[in-house]
Amino acid sequence: MNTSSILETIHMLEHENLDIRTSTLGISLLDCVSEDVDVVAEKVYKKVTTLGADLVETADAVGAKYGVSIVNKRISVTPVSLLLPHGTPEDFVKIAEALDAAAIKIGVDFIGGFSALVHHGMTESERHLIEAIPKALSTTEKVCASVNVGTSKSGLNMDAVRLMGDAIVKASELSKDADSIACAKLVVFANAVEDNPFMAGAFHGVGLADHVLHIGISGPGVVKTALEKYRGRPFEEVSQCISEMTFKITRMGELVGREIAERLDAPFGSIDLSLAPTPAVGDSVARILEEIGIGTVGGHGTTAALAMLNDAVKKGGINASSHVGGLSGAFIPVSEDEGMIAAATTGSIAIDKLEAMTCVCSVGLDMIAIPGDTKPSTITGMIADEAMIGIVNSKTTAVRVIPVHGKGVGDKAVFGGLLGETPIMPMHDNDCSLFAERGGFIPAPIHSFKN
């Protein structure tokens, strides 16, 4: 590290919204499995509060040492559907309550893993967890849920997709007094990864160690500022600039993450170097795309600019560390990105364009508010569209959509904090109920037979 690099990093921290977005401790709960829900709940609470007891204090101490803000401290756990082999929906709600109590006890921002992996079929227990999601998310404060409905190897489980359309609408109804915020804590995945530190989709994969520390970094403002010096320059120079900045951000993230892991006596897992925006001005992925020259995000050229950005981010991160994992790319959540909010408000960007953008970035249709009277079958169709983009292209895609109860196009949903606010976006008015009711599996594409 030379003097100029140190000064540049200090400037990024102080003036360009560079931060560690999350320090996430993944915890295996496989040793909590039981046929007795009360036993499971007790074991879950004890293990989370024991292993996670020092996470917040440690992350704050390491952040203070290096002068970097660690915005969120989170816990991810083993998919809860695996913990109770014959659980009822009511049983799973009890486990969600135990997770919430544990998260509140240790002071973390969110706890993820109220999850099921049903891409190749569903057990009765997994079906019951899905049925429990609306109540679990609407009656807890910090619990986040996710369901993986498809993979490039297995195809798309349309029975599960239909259940998720119903679950999202029910969660909207049960949290209607808070702009249906329960839906903001629920992600439907295709090709979900085991080491994602970002909520609401984080869970602790069964292939990981008993507990492991992941870091999620961010820095849209840093990249935007760097690109201001490259106006009018060729694309290869723009790409190189982004890669160089991502390299520096990743190195800082690994330095901080390794020290947190060492102090917690936990293995260091992965660095997710996703450019994750916030509603704050100067911390927007949309503004990076506009700096590249597309005019307003959502216009022609947006998808190409985003593809280049996503690729350059990955190249810079991989050159900086052998621990790059998670989702790692550029996120485009509408309500969490000041530039996306502005584009949605003016009508410059619509759901169809957002769907096209997800073909080339992380991670999917994210934090999109839609009319509260949207039918479950319409949401089923939306999930199926997005999932098949991931399945055909062998990438992770997801849907986190919020039908805001009692509101329609022209209204605004306000979630607060990092979740931000957004106008209600219009949906297509076609009736896809016959599509949603077919059930079964959309088969995996032919490339699923690669070994």
CSV table of C-alpha atoms in Angstrom, one decimal:
chain,number,residue,atom,x,y,z
A,1,MET,CA,0.0,0.0,0.0
A,2,ASN,CA,1.5,3.4,-1.0
A,3,THR,CA,0.5,6.8,0.4
A,4,SER,CA,-1.7,7.7,-2.6
A,5,SER,CA,-3.7,4.4,-2.3
A,6,ILE,CA,-4.3,5.0,1.4
A,7,LEU,CA,-5.4,8.6,0.8
A,8,GLU,CA,-7.7,7.5,-2.0
A,9,THR,CA,-9.3,4.9,0.2
A,10,ILE,CA,-9.8,7.5,3.0
A,11,HIS,CA,-11.5,9.8,0.4
A,12,MET,CA,-13.8,7.0,-0.7
A,13,LEU,CA,-14.9,6.3,2.8
A,14,GLU,CA,-15.5,9.9,3.7
A,15,HIS,CA,-17.0,11.3,0.5
A,16,GLU,CA,-18.2,8.5,-1.8
A,17,ASN,CA,-20.4,6.3,0.4
A,18,LEU,CA,-17.9,3.4,0.4
A,19,ASP,CA,-18.9,1.0,3.1
A,20,ILE,CA,-19.2,-2.6,4.2
A,21,ARG,CA,-22.8,-3.3,3.5
A,22,THR,CA,-23.1,-6.3,5.7
A,23,SER,CA,-21.2,-8.7,8.0
A,24,THR,CA,-23.3,-11.9,7.9
A,25,LEU,CA,-22.6,-14.8,10.2
A,26,GLY,CA,-23.9,-18.1,8.7
A,27,ILE,CA,-24.9,-20.7,11.3
A,28,SER,CA,-25.8,-24.3,10.7
A,29,LEU,CA,-28.9,-25.5,12.6
A,30,LEU,CA,-28.7,-29.1,11.5
A,31,ASP,CA,-27.9,-30.1,15.0
A,32,CYS,CA,-31.2,-28.6,16.1
A,33,VAL,CA,-33.4,-31.1,14.1
A,34,SER,CA,-36.2,-32.8,16.1
A,35,GLU,CA,-39.7,-34.0,15.8
A,36,ASP,CA,-40.7,-31.8,18.7
A,37,VAL,CA,-41.2,-28.1,17.7
A,38,ASP,CA,-40.5,-26.8,21.2
A,39,VAL,CA,-37.2,-28.6,21.3
A,40,VAL,CA,-36.3,-27.2,17.9
A,41,ALA,CA,-37.2,-23.7,18.9
A,42,GLU,CA,-35.2,-23.9,22.1
A,43,LYS,CA,-32.1,-25.2,20.4
A,44,VAL,CA,-32.4,-22.6,17.6
A,45,TYR,CA,-32.6,-19.8,20.0
A,46,LYS,CA,-29.7,-21.1,22.1
A,47,LYS,CA,-27.3,-21.7,19.2
A,48,VAL,CA,-28.0,-18.4,17.4
A,49,THR,CA,-27.7,-16.3,20.6
A,50,THR,CA,-24.5,-18.2,21.6
A,51,LEU,CA,-22.6,-18.1,18.3
A,52,GLY,CA,-24.0,-14.7,17.3
A,53,ALA,CA,-23.6,-13.0,20.7
A,54,ASP,CA,-20.5,-10.9,19.8
A,55,LEU,CA,-21.2,-10.3,16.1
A,56,VAL,CA,-22.5,-6.7,16.4
A,57,GLU,CA,-19.9,-5.6,19.0
A,58,THR,CA,-17.0,-7.2,17.0
A,59,ALA,CA,-18.1,-5.8,13.6
A,60,ASP,CA,-18.5,-2.3,15.2
A,61,ALA,CA,-15.0,-2.6,16.8
A,62,VAL,CA,-13.3,-3.7,13.6
A,63,GLY,CA,-15.1,-1.0,11.6
A,64,ALA,CA,-14.0,1.7,14.0
A,65,LYS,CA,-10.4,0.4,13.8
A,66,TYR,CA,-10.3,0.9,10.0
A,67,GLY,CA,-12.6,3.9,9.8
A,68,VAL,CA,-15.2,2.1,7.7
A,69,SER,CA,-18.9,1.8,8.3
A,70,ILE,CA,-20.4,-1.7,8.6
A,71,VAL,CA,-24.0,-0.9,7.8
A,72,ASN,CA,-25.7,-4.1,8.7
A,73,LYS,CA,-25.0,-7.1,10.9
A,74,ARG,CA,-27.0,-10.2,10.0
A,75,ILE,CA,-27.4,-13.9,10.7
A,76,SER,CA,-28.2,-16.6,8.1
A,77,VAL,CA,-29.2,-20.1,9.1
A,78,THR,CA,-29.9,-23.5,7.6
A,79,PRO,CA,-33.1,-23.6,5.6
A,80,VAL,CA,-35.7,-24.0,8.4
A,81,SER,CA,-37.8,-26.5,6.4
A,82,LEU,CA,-35.0,-29.0,7.2
A,83,LEU,CA,-35.3,-28.7,11.0
A,84,LEU,CA,-38.8,-30.1,11.5
A,85,PRO,CA,-39.4,-33.2,9.4
A,86,HIS,CA,-43.2,-33.3,10.0
A,87,GLY,CA,-43.9,-29.7,10.9
A,88,THR,CA,-47.2,-28.0,10.5
A,89,PRO,CA,-47.6,-24.3,9.4
A,90,GLU,CA,-48.2,-23.4,13.1
A,91,ASP,CA,-45.0,-25.2,14.1
A,92,PHE,CA,-42.9,-23.2,11.6
A,93,VAL,CA,-44.4,-20.0,12.8
A,94,LYS,CA,-43.1,-20.9,16.3
A,95,ILE,CA,-39.6,-21.4,14.9
A,96,ALA,CA,-39.8,-18.0,13.2
A,97,GLU,CA,-40.7,-16.5,16.5
A,98,ALA,CA,-37.6,-18.2,18.1
A,99,LEU,CA,-35.4,-16.8,15.3
A,100,ASP,CA,-36.8,-13.3,15.8
A,101,ALA,CA,-36.3,-13.4,19.5
A,102,ALA,CA,-32.7,-14.5,19.0
A,103,ALA,CA,-32.1,-11.8,16.5
A,104,ILE,CA,-33.5,-9.2,18.8
A,105,LYS,CA,-31.5,-10.5,21.7
A,106,ILE,CA,-28.1,-10.2,20.0
A,107,GLY,CA,-29.0,-7.0,18.2
A,108,VAL,CA,-28.6,-7.9,14.5
A,109,ASP,CA,-30.6,-6.2,11.8
A,110,PHE,CA,-32.0,-9.3,10.1
A,111,ILE,CA,-32.0,-13.1,10.3
A,112,GLY,CA,-32.4,-15.0,7.1
A,113,GLY,CA,-33.1,-18.7,6.4
A,114,PHE,CA,-36.8,-19.2,6.9
A,115,SER,CA,-36.4,-21.0,3.7
A,116,ALA,CA,-37.2,-24.1,1.6
A,117,LEU,CA,-35.4,-25.5,-1.4
A,118,VAL,CA,-38.1,-27.0,-3.6
A,119,HIS,CA,-36.6,-26.8,-7.0
A,120,HIS,CA,-37.0,-30.6,-7.6
A,121,GLY,CA,-40.1,-31.4,-5.6
A,122,MET,CA,-41.7,-30.6,-2.3
A,123,THR,CA,-42.0,-32.6,0.9
A,124,GLU,CA,-45.1,-32.0,3.1
A,125,SER,CA,-42.9,-30.2,5.6
A,126,GLU,CA,-41.6,-27.8,2.9
A,127,ARG,CA,-45.2,-27.1,1.7
A,128,HIS,CA,-46.2,-26.3,5.3
A,129,LEU,CA,-43.2,-23.9,5.7
A,130,ILE,CA,-44.4,-22.0,2.5
A,131,GLU,CA,-47.9,-21.9,3.9
A,132,ALA,CA,-46.4,-20.4,7.1
A,133,ILE,CA,-44.5,-17.6,5.4
A,134,PRO,CA,-47.2,-14.9,5.4
A,135,LYS,CA,-47.9,-15.2,9.1
A,136,ALA,CA,-44.3,-15.7,10.0
A,137,LEU,CA,-43.1,-12.5,8.2
A,138,SER,CA,-46.0,-10.4,9.3
A,139,THR,CA,-45.7,-11.2,13.0
A,140,THR,CA,-41.9,-11.0,13.3
A,141,GLU,CA,-39.6,-8.0,13.0
A,142,LYS,CA,-36.3,-9.4,11.7
A,143,VAL,CA,-37.0,-12.7,10.0
A,144,CYS,CA,-36.5,-13.0,6.3
A,145,ALA,CA,-37.6,-15.8,4.0
A,146,SER,CA,-36.6,-17.3,0.7
A,147,VAL,CA,-37.8,-20.2,-1.5
A,148,ASN,CA,-35.7,-21.7,-4.3
A,149,VAL,CA,-38.2,-22.9,-7.0
A,150,GLY,CA,-35.9,-23.9,-9.9
A,151,THR,CA,-32.4,-24.7,-11.1
A,152,SER,CA,-30.7,-25.1,-14.4
A,153,LYS,CA,-30.4,-28.8,-13.7
A,154,SER,CA,-33.9,-29.5,-12.4
A,155,GLY,CA,-36.1,-27.1,-14.3
A,156,LEU,CA,-38.9,-25.0,-12.7
A,157,ASN,CA,-41.3,-26.3,-10.1
A,158,MET,CA,-44.5,-24.6,-11.2
A,159,ASP,CA,-46.5,-26.0,-8.2
A,160,ALA,CA,-44.1,-24.2,-5.9
A,161,VAL,CA,-44.2,-21.0,-8.0
A,162,ARG,CA,-48.0,-21.0,-7.8
A,163,LEU,CA,-47.8,-21.4,-4.0
A,164,MET,CA,-45.4,-18.5,-3.8
A,165,GLY,CA,-47.8,-16.3,-5.8
A,166,ASP,CA,-50.5,-17.0,-3.2
A,167,ALA,CA,-48.0,-16.5,-0.3
A,168,ILE,CA,-47.0,-13.1,-1.5
A,169,VAL,CA,-50.6,-11.9,-1.8
A,170,LYS,CA,-51.4,-13.2,1.7
A,171,ALA,CA,-48.3,-11.6,3.2
A,172,SER,CA,-49.4,-8.3,1.6
A,173,GLU,CA,-52.8,-8.6,3.3
A,174,LEU,CA,-51.4,-9.5,6.7
A,175,SER,CA,-49.0,-6.5,6.7
A,176,LYS,CA,-51.3,-4.0,5.1
A,177,ASP,CA,-50.9,-1.5,7.9
A,178,ALA,CA,-47.2,-1.1,7.0
A,179,ASP,CA,-47.4,-0.9,3.2
A,180,SER,CA,-47.3,-4.7,3.0
A,181,ILE,CA,-43.7,-4.7,4.2
A,182,ALA,CA,-43.7,-8.4,4.9
A,183,CYS,CA,-43.3,-9.0,1.2
A,184,ALA,CA,-40.1,-7.0,1.3
A,185,LYS,CA,-38.6,-9.8,3.5
A,186,LEU,CA,-39.4,-12.5,1.0
A,187,VAL,CA,-37.4,-13.6,-2.0
A,188,VAL,CA,-38.3,-16.3,-4.6
A,189,PHE,CA,-35.1,-17.7,-6.2
A,190,ALA,CA,-33.9,-19.7,-9.1
A,191,ASN,CA,-30.4,-21.1,-8.8
A,192,ALA,CA,-30.0,-19.8,-5.2
A,193,VAL,CA,-26.5,-19.8,-3.8
A,194,GLU,CA,-25.4,-21.1,-0.3
A,195,ASP,CA,-23.2,-18.2,0.7
A,196,ASN,CA,-25.2,-15.1,-0.1
A,197,PRO,CA,-24.8,-12.5,2.7
A,198,PHE,CA,-27.5,-10.2,1.5
A,199,MET,CA,-31.1,-10.1,2.7
A,200,ALA,CA,-33.8,-11.1,2.3
A,201,GLY,CA,-32.4,-14.1,0.4
A,202,ALA,CA,-29.5,-15.2,2.7
A,203,PHE,CA,-29.5,-18.8,4.1
A,204,HIS,CA,-26.7,-21.0,5.4
A,205,GLY,CA,-26.1,-23.8,2.8
A,206,VAL,CA,-25.8,-27.4,4.0
A,207,GLY,CA,-22.5,-27.6,2.2
A,208,LEU,CA,-20.9,-25.0,4.5
A,209,ALA,CA,-19.1,-25.3,7.8
A,210,ASP,CA,-20.9,-25.1,11.2
A,211,HIS,CA,-20.6,-21.3,11.2
A,212,VAL,CA,-18.8,-19.0,8.8
A,213,LEU,CA,-18.4,-15.2,8.4
A,214,HIS,CA,-19.4,-13.6,5.0
A,215,ILE,CA,-18.9,-10.0,4.0
A,216,GLY,CA,-21.0,-8.0,1.6
A,217,ILE,CA,-19.3,-4.9,0.3
A,218,SER,CA,-20.7,-2.0,-1.8
A,219,GLY,CA,-19.6,1.2,-3.5
A,220,PRO,CA,-21.7,2.5,-6.3
A,221,GLY,CA,-20.7,6.1,-5.3
A,222,VAL,CA,-17.0,5.2,-5.7
A,223,VAL,CA,-17.5,3.8,-9.2
A,224,LYS,CA,-19.6,6.7,-10.3
A,225,THR,CA,-17.0,9.3,-9.1
A,226,ALA,CA,-14.2,7.4,-10.8
A,227,LEU,CA,-16.1,7.2,-14.1
A,228,GLU,CA,-16.6,11.0,-14.1
A,229,LYS,CA,-12.9,11.2,-15.2
A,230,TYR,CA,-13.6,9.0,-18.2
A,231,ARG,CA,-16.3,10.9,-20.0
A,232,GLY,CA,-16.0,10.4,-23.7
A,233,ARG,CA,-13.4,7.7,-23.4
A,234,PRO,CA,-13.7,4.2,-25.1
A,235,PHE,CA,-15.6,1.4,-23.4
A,236,GLU,CA,-12.5,-0.7,-22.7
A,237,GLU,CA,-11.1,2.2,-20.6
A,238,VAL,CA,-14.4,2.5,-18.8
A,239,SER,CA,-14.4,-1.2,-18.0
A,240,GLN,CA,-10.8,-1.1,-16.8
A,241,CYS,CA,-11.6,1.8,-14.5
A,242,ILE,CA,-14.5,-0.1,-12.9
A,243,SER,CA,-12.4,-3.2,-12.5
A,244,GLU,CA,-9.6,-1.3,-10.8
A,245,MET,CA,-12.0,0.4,-8.4
A,246,THR,CA,-13.7,-3.0,-7.6
A,247,PHE,CA,-10.2,-4.5,-7.0
A,248,LYS,CA,-9.5,-1.9,-4.3
A,249,ILE,CA,-13.0,-2.2,-2.7
A,250,THR,CA,-12.6,-6.0,-2.5
A,251,ARG,CA,-9.2,-5.8,-0.9
A,252,MET,CA,-10.6,-3.6,1.8
A,253,GLY,CA,-13.6,-5.9,2.3
A,254,GLU,CA,-11.4,-8.9,2.7
A,255,LEU,CA,-9.1,-7.1,5.2
A,256,VAL,CA,-12.1,-6.2,7.4
A,257,GLY,CA,-13.9,-9.5,7.0
A,258,ARG,CA,-10.9,-11.6,7.9
A,259,GLU,CA,-10.4,-9.6,11.1
A,260,ILE,CA,-14.0,-9.9,12.1
A,261,ALA,CA,-13.9,-13.7,11.5
A,262,GLU,CA,-10.7,-14.1,13.4
A,263,ARG,CA,-12.1,-12.2,16.4
A,264,LEU,CA,-15.2,-14.4,16.3
A,265,ASP,CA,-13.1,-17.6,15.9
A,266,ALA,CA,-15.1,-18.4,12.8
A,267,PRO,CA,-13.9,-19.5,9.3
A,268,PHE,CA,-13.8,-16.7,6.8
A,269,GLY,CA,-16.3,-17.5,4.0
A,270,SER,CA,-16.9,-15.3,1.0
A,271,ILE,CA,-16.9,-11.7,-0.2
A,272,ASP,CA,-19.9,-10.7,-2.1
A,273,LEU,CA,-18.8,-7.7,-4.0
A,274,SER,CA,-22.2,-6.7,-5.3
A,275,LEU,CA,-22.7,-3.0,-6.0
A,276,ALA,CA,-25.7,-2.7,-3.6
A,277,PRO,CA,-27.3,0.8,-3.7
A,278,THR,CA,-29.1,2.7,-1.1
A,279,PRO,CA,-31.8,5.4,-1.3
A,280,ALA,CA,-29.1,8.0,-0.5
A,281,VAL,CA,-28.0,10.4,-3.2
A,282,GLY,CA,-24.6,9.4,-4.5
A,283,ASP,CA,-25.1,5.7,-3.8
A,284,SER,CA,-26.9,4.6,-6.9
A,285,VAL,CA,-26.3,1.9,-9.6
A,286,ALA,CA,-28.7,3.8,-11.9
A,287,ARG,CA,-26.5,6.9,-11.8
A,288,ILE,CA,-23.5,4.8,-12.8
A,289,LEU,CA,-25.3,3.6,-15.9
A,290,GLU,CA,-26.3,7.2,-16.7
A,291,GLU,CA,-22.7,8.3,-16.2
A,292,ILE,CA,-21.7,5.7,-18.8
A,293,GLY,CA,-23.9,7.8,-21.2
A,294,ILE,CA,-27.4,6.3,-21.6
A,295,GLY,CA,-29.2,9.4,-20.6
A,296,THR,CA,-31.9,8.2,-18.3
A,297,VAL,CA,-31.8,4.6,-16.9
A,298,GLY,CA,-34.4,2.5,-18.6
A,299,GLY,CA,-33.6,3.9,-22.1
A,300,HIS,CA,-31.9,2.3,-25.0
A,301,GLY,CA,-28.4,1.2,-24.1
A,302,THR,CA,-29.2,0.5,-20.5
A,303,THR,CA,-28.9,-3.3,-20.7
A,304,ALA,CA,-25.6,-3.1,-22.5
A,305,ALA,CA,-24.2,-0.6,-20.0
A,306,LEU,CA,-25.3,-2.8,-17.1
A,307,ALA,CA,-23.8,-6.0,-18.7
A,308,MET,CA,-20.4,-4.2,-19.0
A,309,LEU,CA,-20.7,-2.9,-15.4
A,310,ASN,CA,-21.5,-6.3,-14.0
A,311,ASP,CA,-18.7,-8.0,-15.9
A,312,ALA,CA,-16.1,-5.4,-14.9
A,313,VAL,CA,-17.2,-5.7,-11.2
A,314,LYS,CA,-16.6,-9.5,-11.3
A,315,LYS,CA,-13.3,-9.2,-13.0
A,316,GLY,CA,-12.0,-6.7,-10.5
A,317,GLY,CA,-13.1,-8.8,-7.6
A,318,ILE,CA,-11.7,-12.1,-8.8
A,319,ASN,CA,-8.3,-10.5,-9.4
A,320,ALA,CA,-8.4,-9.1,-5.8
A,321,SER,CA,-9.4,-12.2,-3.8
A,322,SER,CA,-9.9,-16.0,-4.1
A,323,HIS,CA,-12.9,-15.7,-1.7
A,324,VAL,CA,-15.3,-13.9,-4.1
A,325,GLY,CA,-18.7,-15.6,-3.8
A,326,GLY,CA,-22.3,-14.9,-3.0
A,327,LEU,CA,-24.1,-13.1,-5.9
A,328,SER,CA,-21.3,-10.5,-6.8
A,329,GLY,CA,-22.5,-8.1,-9.4
A,330,ALA,CA,-24.7,-5.0,-9.7
A,331,PHE,CA,-28.0,-5.0,-7.9
A,332,ILE,CA,-31.0,-3.0,-9.3
A,333,PRO,CA,-33.6,-2.9,-6.5
A,334,VAL,CA,-36.1,-0.1,-7.3
A,335,SER,CA,-37.0,1.2,-3.9
A,336,GLU,CA,-33.4,1.0,-2.6
A,337,ASP,CA,-31.8,3.0,-5.4
A,338,GLU,CA,-32.2,6.8,-5.7
A,339,GLY,CA,-31.8,6.8,-9.4
A,340,MET,CA,-34.2,3.9,-10.0
A,341,ILE,CA,-36.8,5.6,-7.8
A,342,ALA,CA,-36.5,8.7,-9.9
A,343,ALA,CA,-36.8,6.7,-13.2
A,344,ALA,CA,-39.8,4.8,-11.9
A,345,THR,CA,-41.5,8.0,-10.8
A,346,THR,CA,-41.2,9.6,-14.2
A,347,GLY,CA,-42.1,6.4,-16.0
A,348,SER,CA,-38.6,6.1,-17.7
A,349,ILE,CA,-38.3,2.5,-16.5
A,350,ALA,CA,-41.0,-0.2,-16.4
A,351,ILE,CA,-41.1,-3.8,-15.3
A,352,ASP,CA,-40.4,-5.2,-18.8
A,353,LYS,CA,-37.1,-3.2,-19.0
A,354,LEU,CA,-36.2,-4.3,-15.5
A,355,GLU,CA,-36.8,-7.9,-16.5
A,356,ALA,CA,-34.5,-7.4,-19.5
A,357,MET,CA,-31.8,-5.9,-17.3
A,358,THR,CA,-31.9,-9.0,-15.0
A,359,CYS,CA,-30.6,-11.1,-17.9
A,360,VAL,CA,-27.2,-9.5,-17.3
A,361,CYS,CA,-26.9,-8.6,-13.7
A,362,SER,CA,-27.6,-9.6,-10.1
A,363,VAL,CA,-30.1,-10.6,-9.1
A,364,GLY,CA,-33.6,-10.1,-10.4
A,365,LEU,CA,-36.9,-8.1,-10.1
A,366,ASP,CA,-36.1,-6.6,-6.7
A,367,MET,CA,-38.1,-4.4,-4.3
A,368,ILE,CA,-40.7,-3.5,-6.9
A,369,ALA,CA,-44.0,-2.2,-5.5
A,370,ILE,CA,-47.1,-3.2,-7.6
A,371,PRO,CA,-50.8,-2.6,-7.2
A,372,GLY,CA,-52.4,-4.3,-4.1
A,373,ASP,CA,-55.1,-5.9,-6.2
A,374,THR,CA,-52.7,-7.8,-8.4
A,375,LYS,CA,-53.8,-11.4,-8.7
A,376,PRO,CA,-51.8,-14.3,-7.3
A,377,SER,CA,-51.7,-15.8,-10.8
A,378,THR,CA,-50.1,-12.6,-12.2
A,379,ILE,CA,-47.4,-12.8,-9.6
A,380,THR,CA,-47.0,-16.5,-10.5
A,381,GLY,CA,-46.4,-15.5,-14.1
A,382,MET,CA,-43.9,-12.9,-13.1
A,383,ILE,CA,-41.9,-15.3,-10.9
A,384,ALA,CA,-42.0,-17.9,-13.7
A,385,ASP,CA,-40.6,-15.4,-16.3
A,386,GLU,CA,-37.8,-14.3,-14.0
A,387,ALA,CA,-36.9,-17.8,-12.9
A,388,MET,CA,-36.6,-19.1,-16.5
A,389,ILE,CA,-34.2,-16.3,-17.3
A,390,GLY,CA,-32.0,-17.7,-14.6
A,391,ILE,CA,-32.5,-21.3,-15.5
A,392,VAL,CA,-31.8,-20.9,-19.2
A,393,ASN,CA,-28.8,-18.7,-18.6
A,394,SER,CA,-27.4,-20.7,-15.6
A,395,LYS,CA,-27.4,-17.7,-13.3
A,396,THR,CA,-29.2,-16.7,-10.1
A,397,THR,CA,-32.4,-14.8,-10.5
A,398,ALA,CA,-35.0,-13.8,-8.0
A,399,VAL,CA,-38.3,-11.9,-7.4
A,400,ARG,CA,-38.9,-9.7,-4.4
A,401,VAL,CA,-42.2,-7.9,-5.3
A,402,ILE,CA,-44.5,-6.1,-3.0
A,403,PRO,CA,-48.2,-5.8,-3.9
A,404,VAL,CA,-49.1,-2.9,-1.6
A,405,HIS,CA,-52.5,-3.5,-0.1
A,406,GLY,CA,-55.0,-0.7,-0.8
A,407,LYS,CA,-52.7,1.2,-3.2
A,408,GLY,CA,-52.5,1.5,-6.9
A,409,VAL,CA,-50.5,3.1,-9.7
A,410,GLY,CA,-49.9,6.7,-8.8
A,411,ASP,CA,-49.5,6.0,-5.1
A,412,LYS,CA,-46.2,5.5,-3.3
A,413,ALA,CA,-45.0,2.8,-0.9
A,414,VAL,CA,-42.7,3.8,2.0
A,415,PHE,CA,-40.7,1.2,3.7
A,416,GLY,CA,-38.0,3.2,5.5
A,417,GLY,CA,-34.3,2.7,6.1
A,418,LEU,CA,-32.4,0.8,3.5
A,419,LEU,CA,-35.6,-0.5,2.0
A,420,GLY,CA,-36.5,3.0,0.9
A,421,GLU,CA,-39.6,4.1,-1.0
A,422,THR,CA,-41.0,3.7,-4.5
A,423,PRO,CA,-44.0,4.5,-6.7
A,424,ILE,CA,-46.4,1.7,-7.4
A,425,MET,CA,-45.4,0.4,-10.9
A,426,PRO,CA,-48.1,-0.8,-13.4
A,427,MET,CA,-48.5,-4.4,-14.4
A,428,HIS,CA,-49.8,-6.0,-17.6
A,429,ASP,CA,-53.5,-6.6,-17.5
A,430,ASN,CA,-53.5,-10.0,-19.2
A,431,ASP,CA,-55.1,-12.9,-17.3
A,432,CYS,CA,-52.5,-15.7,-17.0
A,433,SER,CA,-54.5,-17.8,-14.6
A,434,LEU,CA,-54.7,-20.8,-17.0
A,435,PHE,CA,-50.9,-20.7,-17.2
A,436,ALA,CA,-50.5,-20.6,-13.4
A,437,GLU,CA,-53.0,-23.4,-12.9
A,438,ARG,CA,-51.2,-26.0,-15.0
A,439,GLY,CA,-48.8,-27.0,-12.3
A,440,GLY,CA,-46.0,-29.6,-12.8
A,441,PHE,CA,-42.5,-28.8,-14.0
A,442,ILE,CA,-41.2,-26.7,-16.8
A,443,PRO,CA,-38.3,-29.1,-17.9
A,444,ALA,CA,-34.7,-28.1,-17.5
A,445,PRO,CA,-33.0,-26.8,-20.7
A,446,ILE,CA,-30.8,-29.2,-22.6
A,447,HIS,CA,-27.6,-27.8,-21.1
A,448,SER,CA,-28.7,-29.3,-17.8
A,449,PHE,CA,-27.0,-32.6,-18.9
A,450,LYS,CA,-23.5,-31.1,-18.8
A,451,ASN,CA,-21.3,-32.9,-16.2
